[in-house]
Amino acid sequence: MERKVERAFFEAGKALAELRDRKLYRSTHKTFEEYCKDRFGYSRRQPYLLMEAAVIFDNLLEKCDRNDHILPTNEWQIRPLSKLDPDIQPEAWEQAVESAKGKVPSHRIVKDVVQRIMERTKVPNTYQIGEVCQIIVKDNPELRGKGGCWGIVSQVNDFSCTVRMWDGEYTIGLQHLKSFNYLPAECEQMQLISDRINRVYSDSLEESVQKFLEMLGKLNRAYLTALEEKLLKVLESEIRD
């Protein structure tokens, strides 16, 4: 019974993934996010966090020492492991269990272990293609007007990234980037939004329209509101016509 309680978040993540993948929510709701909010009271991120945690839990269950039954009891404990490749996650978890003296490690312990492993690998640029980052303008006049904008990494260099923004691509040093730490599904959603904005943006647009697209380029959330979606669709239809 204790094992069932401990694995509750894992079972929830697996069930949510099936509901999403089989589109079972469509009998009552247009989107998966709306369904999860109405049915379970989840925020937009919570179902994705649980689904990602279920994948990590599965990986630990498969690869960790079967004689050691110390496994995560909630999603928050293993969230830091998402920064590591699946092959390294079991090693990191076992180190965290050891640091916790054989008990279930806290989020802080797991996070510290992950940080040490990332430092040990000595990879100067840990950003990944498709990752969504915020632009930090401090001490870089070339980025004036881009502060707070978000961009999607399209190329990873040694000490910089090429980032696609609402009005084009820029090569930006790592010190001027800050990851939003979005989940993979959220990054994919932002990629779609970026593609749509880039298709309609041009210098020939009216100033008010350019300002609207620029505003979308400064969102600090991984979705459009219903009104923003309607306005963007109007622009898309105008461009097609």
Short mmCIF file of C-alpha atoms in Angstrom, two decimals:
data_model
loop_
_atom_site.label_atom_id
_atom_site.label_comp_id
_atom_site.label_asym_id
_atom_site.label_seq_id
_atom_site.Cartn_x
_atom_site.Cartn_y
_atom_site.Cartn_z
CA MET A 1 0.00 0.00 0.00
CA GLU A 2 2.88 2.35 0.78
CA ARG A 3 4.38 1.64 -2.65
CA LYS A 4 1.05 2.58 -4.27
CA VAL A 5 0.98 5.88 -2.39
CA GLU A 6 4.59 6.63 -3.31
CA ARG A 7 3.96 5.89 -6.99
CA ALA A 8 0.77 7.99 -7.19
CA PHE A 9 2.44 10.84 -9.11
CA PHE A 10 3.98 8.30 -11.50
CA GLU A 11 0.60 6.71 -12.22
CA ALA A 12 -0.95 10.16 -12.67
CA GLY A 13 1.73 11.11 -15.20
CA LYS A 14 1.23 7.90 -17.18
CA ALA A 15 -2.55 8.35 -17.22
CA LEU A 16 -2.29 11.99 -18.30
CA ALA A 17 0.03 11.03 -21.16
CA GLU A 18 -2.51 8.47 -22.38
CA LEU A 19 -5.36 11.00 -22.12
CA ARG A 20 -3.33 13.46 -24.17
CA ASP A 21 -1.92 11.05 -26.75
CA ARG A 22 -5.28 9.38 -27.42
CA LYS A 23 -7.02 12.79 -27.35
CA LEU A 24 -9.64 11.45 -24.95
CA TYR A 25 -10.22 14.95 -23.57
CA ARG A 26 -11.83 16.09 -26.84
CA SER A 27 -15.23 14.71 -25.88
CA THR A 28 -15.60 17.61 -23.43
CA HIS A 29 -12.81 20.13 -24.09
CA LYS A 30 -11.01 21.69 -27.05
CA THR A 31 -7.55 21.59 -25.48
CA PHE A 32 -5.70 19.26 -23.12
CA GLU A 33 -4.74 22.20 -20.87
CA GLU A 34 -8.38 23.32 -20.44
CA TYR A 35 -9.43 19.75 -19.66
CA CYS A 36 -6.75 19.35 -16.96
CA LYS A 37 -7.69 22.68 -15.38
CA ASP A 38 -11.42 21.91 -15.23
CA ARG A 39 -11.15 18.24 -14.31
CA PHE A 40 -8.18 18.25 -11.92
CA GLY A 41 -7.58 21.90 -11.05
CA TYR A 42 -4.09 21.80 -12.60
CA SER A 43 -2.18 24.83 -13.78
CA ARG A 44 -1.01 24.76 -17.41
CA ARG A 45 2.41 23.36 -16.44
CA GLN A 46 1.37 20.74 -13.87
CA PRO A 47 0.23 17.96 -16.24
CA TYR A 48 3.42 18.31 -18.29
CA LEU A 49 5.57 18.19 -15.15
CA LEU A 50 3.81 15.00 -14.04
CA MET A 51 4.18 13.41 -17.49
CA GLU A 52 7.88 14.24 -17.63
CA ALA A 53 8.35 12.93 -14.08
CA ALA A 54 6.67 9.65 -15.07
CA VAL A 55 9.18 9.18 -17.90
CA ILE A 56 12.10 9.82 -15.51
CA PHE A 57 10.58 7.51 -12.87
CA ASP A 58 10.27 4.75 -15.49
CA ASN A 59 13.93 5.26 -16.36
CA LEU A 60 15.01 5.00 -12.71
CA LEU A 61 12.83 1.96 -12.16
CA GLU A 62 14.43 0.21 -15.11
CA LYS A 63 18.08 1.12 -14.56
CA CYS A 64 18.67 1.67 -10.86
CA ASP A 65 19.86 -1.13 -8.58
CA ARG A 66 16.85 -3.40 -8.06
CA ASN A 67 18.10 -4.29 -4.58
CA ASP A 68 17.74 -0.64 -3.60
CA HIS A 69 14.06 0.24 -3.44
CA ILE A 70 14.61 3.93 -2.73
CA LEU A 71 12.53 5.63 -5.41
CA PRO A 72 11.03 9.14 -5.70
CA THR A 73 7.79 9.82 -3.88
CA ASN A 74 6.84 13.04 -5.67
CA GLU A 75 7.49 14.96 -8.88
CA TRP A 76 9.38 17.82 -7.16
CA GLN A 77 12.15 15.47 -5.97
CA ILE A 78 13.17 14.40 -9.47
CA ARG A 79 12.51 17.57 -11.43
CA PRO A 80 16.26 18.51 -11.48
CA LEU A 81 17.02 15.21 -13.27
CA SER A 82 15.30 16.54 -16.39
CA LYS A 83 18.48 18.55 -17.11
CA LEU A 84 20.49 15.33 -17.56
CA ASP A 85 20.55 12.77 -20.34
CA PRO A 86 18.45 9.68 -19.51
CA ASP A 87 21.60 7.53 -19.30
CA ILE A 88 22.99 9.72 -16.50
CA GLN A 89 19.77 10.17 -14.51
CA PRO A 90 20.02 6.83 -12.62
CA GLU A 91 23.60 7.59 -11.58
CA ALA A 92 22.56 11.01 -10.31
CA TRP A 93 19.60 9.57 -8.38
CA GLU A 94 21.76 6.92 -6.69
CA GLN A 95 24.28 9.59 -5.68
CA ALA A 96 21.45 11.66 -4.23
CA VAL A 97 20.14 8.66 -2.24
CA GLU A 98 23.66 8.12 -0.89
CA SER A 99 23.90 11.81 0.09
CA ALA A 100 20.56 11.44 1.89
CA LYS A 101 22.02 8.49 3.87
CA GLY A 102 19.82 5.91 2.23
CA LYS A 103 16.60 7.86 2.46
CA VAL A 104 14.52 9.51 -0.25
CA PRO A 105 16.53 12.63 -1.16
CA SER A 106 15.01 16.09 -1.15
CA HIS A 107 14.76 18.35 -4.18
CA ARG A 108 17.75 20.34 -2.93
CA ILE A 109 19.97 17.27 -2.61
CA VAL A 110 19.06 16.06 -6.11
CA LYS A 111 19.62 19.54 -7.53
CA ASP A 112 23.08 19.75 -5.92
CA VAL A 113 24.06 16.36 -7.37
CA VAL A 114 22.86 17.36 -10.83
CA GLN A 115 24.84 20.60 -10.63
CA ARG A 116 28.03 18.73 -9.68
CA ILE A 117 27.58 16.31 -12.57
CA MET A 118 27.02 19.17 -15.02
CA GLU A 119 30.16 20.93 -13.75
CA ARG A 120 32.15 17.71 -14.00
CA THR A 121 31.31 17.29 -17.67
CA LYS A 122 32.80 20.76 -18.34
CA VAL A 123 30.51 21.49 -21.26
CA PRO A 124 30.79 25.28 -21.78
CA ASN A 125 27.39 25.57 -23.45
CA THR A 126 24.55 23.53 -22.00
CA TYR A 127 21.79 25.09 -24.11
CA GLN A 128 19.98 22.84 -26.56
CA ILE A 129 18.44 23.50 -29.95
CA GLY A 130 14.77 24.32 -29.43
CA GLU A 131 15.26 25.67 -25.90
CA VAL A 132 13.39 28.90 -25.11
CA CYS A 133 15.52 31.66 -23.57
CA GLN A 134 15.04 35.20 -22.34
CA ILE A 135 17.37 37.91 -23.62
CA ILE A 136 19.36 39.80 -20.95
CA VAL A 137 20.52 43.18 -22.33
CA LYS A 138 22.83 44.27 -19.47
CA ASP A 139 26.15 45.71 -20.72
CA ASN A 140 25.39 44.91 -24.36
CA PRO A 141 24.24 47.95 -26.38
CA GLU A 142 23.86 45.78 -29.48
CA LEU A 143 20.85 44.15 -27.86
CA ARG A 144 19.10 47.42 -27.06
CA GLY A 145 15.36 47.03 -27.41
CA LYS A 146 15.54 43.24 -27.00
CA GLY A 147 15.54 43.11 -23.21
CA GLY A 148 12.97 40.66 -21.92
CA CYS A 149 12.28 39.22 -25.36
CA TRP A 150 12.21 35.47 -25.75
CA GLY A 151 13.95 33.51 -28.46
CA ILE A 152 14.40 29.91 -29.51
CA VAL A 153 17.89 28.44 -29.79
CA SER A 154 18.52 27.43 -33.42
CA GLN A 155 22.28 26.84 -33.19
CA VAL A 156 24.60 26.04 -30.28
CA ASN A 157 28.15 27.42 -30.46
CA ASP A 158 31.00 27.12 -27.95
CA PHE A 159 30.21 30.29 -26.01
CA SER A 160 27.14 31.68 -27.75
CA CYS A 161 23.83 30.64 -29.30
CA THR A 162 22.04 31.65 -32.45
CA VAL A 163 18.57 32.56 -31.29
CA ARG A 164 15.48 33.05 -33.44
CA MET A 165 13.33 35.93 -32.21
CA TRP A 166 10.14 37.59 -33.36
CA ASP A 167 11.95 39.71 -35.96
CA GLY A 168 14.88 37.53 -37.04
CA GLU A 169 17.94 35.61 -35.84
CA TYR A 170 20.71 36.90 -33.57
CA THR A 171 23.94 35.40 -32.22
CA ILE A 172 24.04 36.07 -28.49
CA GLY A 173 26.67 35.31 -25.83
CA LEU A 174 25.76 32.92 -23.04
CA GLN A 175 25.97 35.68 -20.44
CA HIS A 176 23.04 37.40 -22.15
CA LEU A 177 20.76 34.36 -22.17
CA LYS A 178 18.57 32.93 -19.43
CA SER A 179 16.60 29.74 -19.95
CA PHE A 180 12.89 29.74 -19.14
CA ASN A 181 13.33 26.05 -18.20
CA TYR A 182 10.24 25.18 -20.21
CA LEU A 183 9.24 21.57 -20.62
CA PRO A 184 9.74 19.96 -24.05
CA ALA A 185 6.04 20.30 -24.89
CA GLU A 186 6.12 23.99 -23.95
CA CYS A 187 9.21 24.54 -26.13
CA GLU A 188 7.41 22.94 -29.06
CA GLN A 189 4.41 25.19 -28.44
CA MET A 190 6.65 28.29 -28.40
CA GLN A 191 8.33 27.10 -31.61
CA LEU A 192 4.92 27.07 -33.32
CA ILE A 193 4.15 30.57 -32.02
CA SER A 194 7.58 31.79 -33.21
CA ASP A 195 7.02 30.34 -36.69
CA ARG A 196 3.63 32.04 -36.94
CA ILE A 197 4.99 35.43 -35.84
CA ASN A 198 7.92 35.22 -38.25
CA ARG A 199 5.61 34.43 -41.16
CA VAL A 200 3.54 37.57 -40.66
CA TYR A 201 6.17 40.06 -39.45
CA SER A 202 7.73 42.56 -41.83
CA ASP A 203 9.00 46.15 -41.69
CA SER A 204 6.18 47.20 -44.02
CA LEU A 205 3.47 46.48 -41.45
CA GLU A 206 1.71 49.33 -39.70
CA GLU A 207 3.48 50.45 -36.52
CA SER A 208 0.61 49.36 -34.28
CA VAL A 209 0.71 45.86 -35.79
CA GLN A 210 4.48 45.67 -35.36
CA LYS A 211 4.05 46.66 -31.70
CA PHE A 212 1.53 43.86 -31.20
CA LEU A 213 3.94 41.28 -32.64
CA GLU A 214 6.76 42.74 -30.55
CA MET A 215 4.55 42.35 -27.48
CA LEU A 216 4.06 38.66 -28.33
CA GLY A 217 7.85 38.46 -28.59
CA LYS A 218 8.12 39.44 -24.93
CA LEU A 219 5.70 36.91 -23.45
CA ASN A 220 6.89 35.27 -20.24
CA ARG A 221 4.48 32.36 -20.59
CA ALA A 222 4.36 29.42 -22.97
CA TYR A 223 0.94 30.09 -24.50
CA LEU A 224 -1.27 32.74 -26.10
CA THR A 225 -4.43 33.99 -24.46
CA ALA A 226 -7.69 33.50 -26.35
CA LEU A 227 -7.68 37.16 -27.46
CA GLU A 228 -4.02 37.07 -28.56
CA GLU A 229 -4.77 33.93 -30.55
CA LYS A 230 -7.71 35.61 -32.31
CA LEU A 231 -5.65 38.70 -33.20
CA LEU A 232 -2.78 36.62 -34.55
CA LYS A 233 -5.21 34.59 -36.67
CA VAL A 234 -6.61 37.82 -38.14
CA LEU A 235 -3.09 38.90 -39.15
CA GLU A 236 -2.40 35.46 -40.64
CA SER A 237 -5.57 35.62 -42.70
CA GLU A 238 -4.70 39.14 -43.91
CA ILE A 239 -1.23 38.00 -45.02
CA ARG A 240 -2.69 34.99 -46.89
CA ASP A 241 -5.18 37.23 -48.66
#
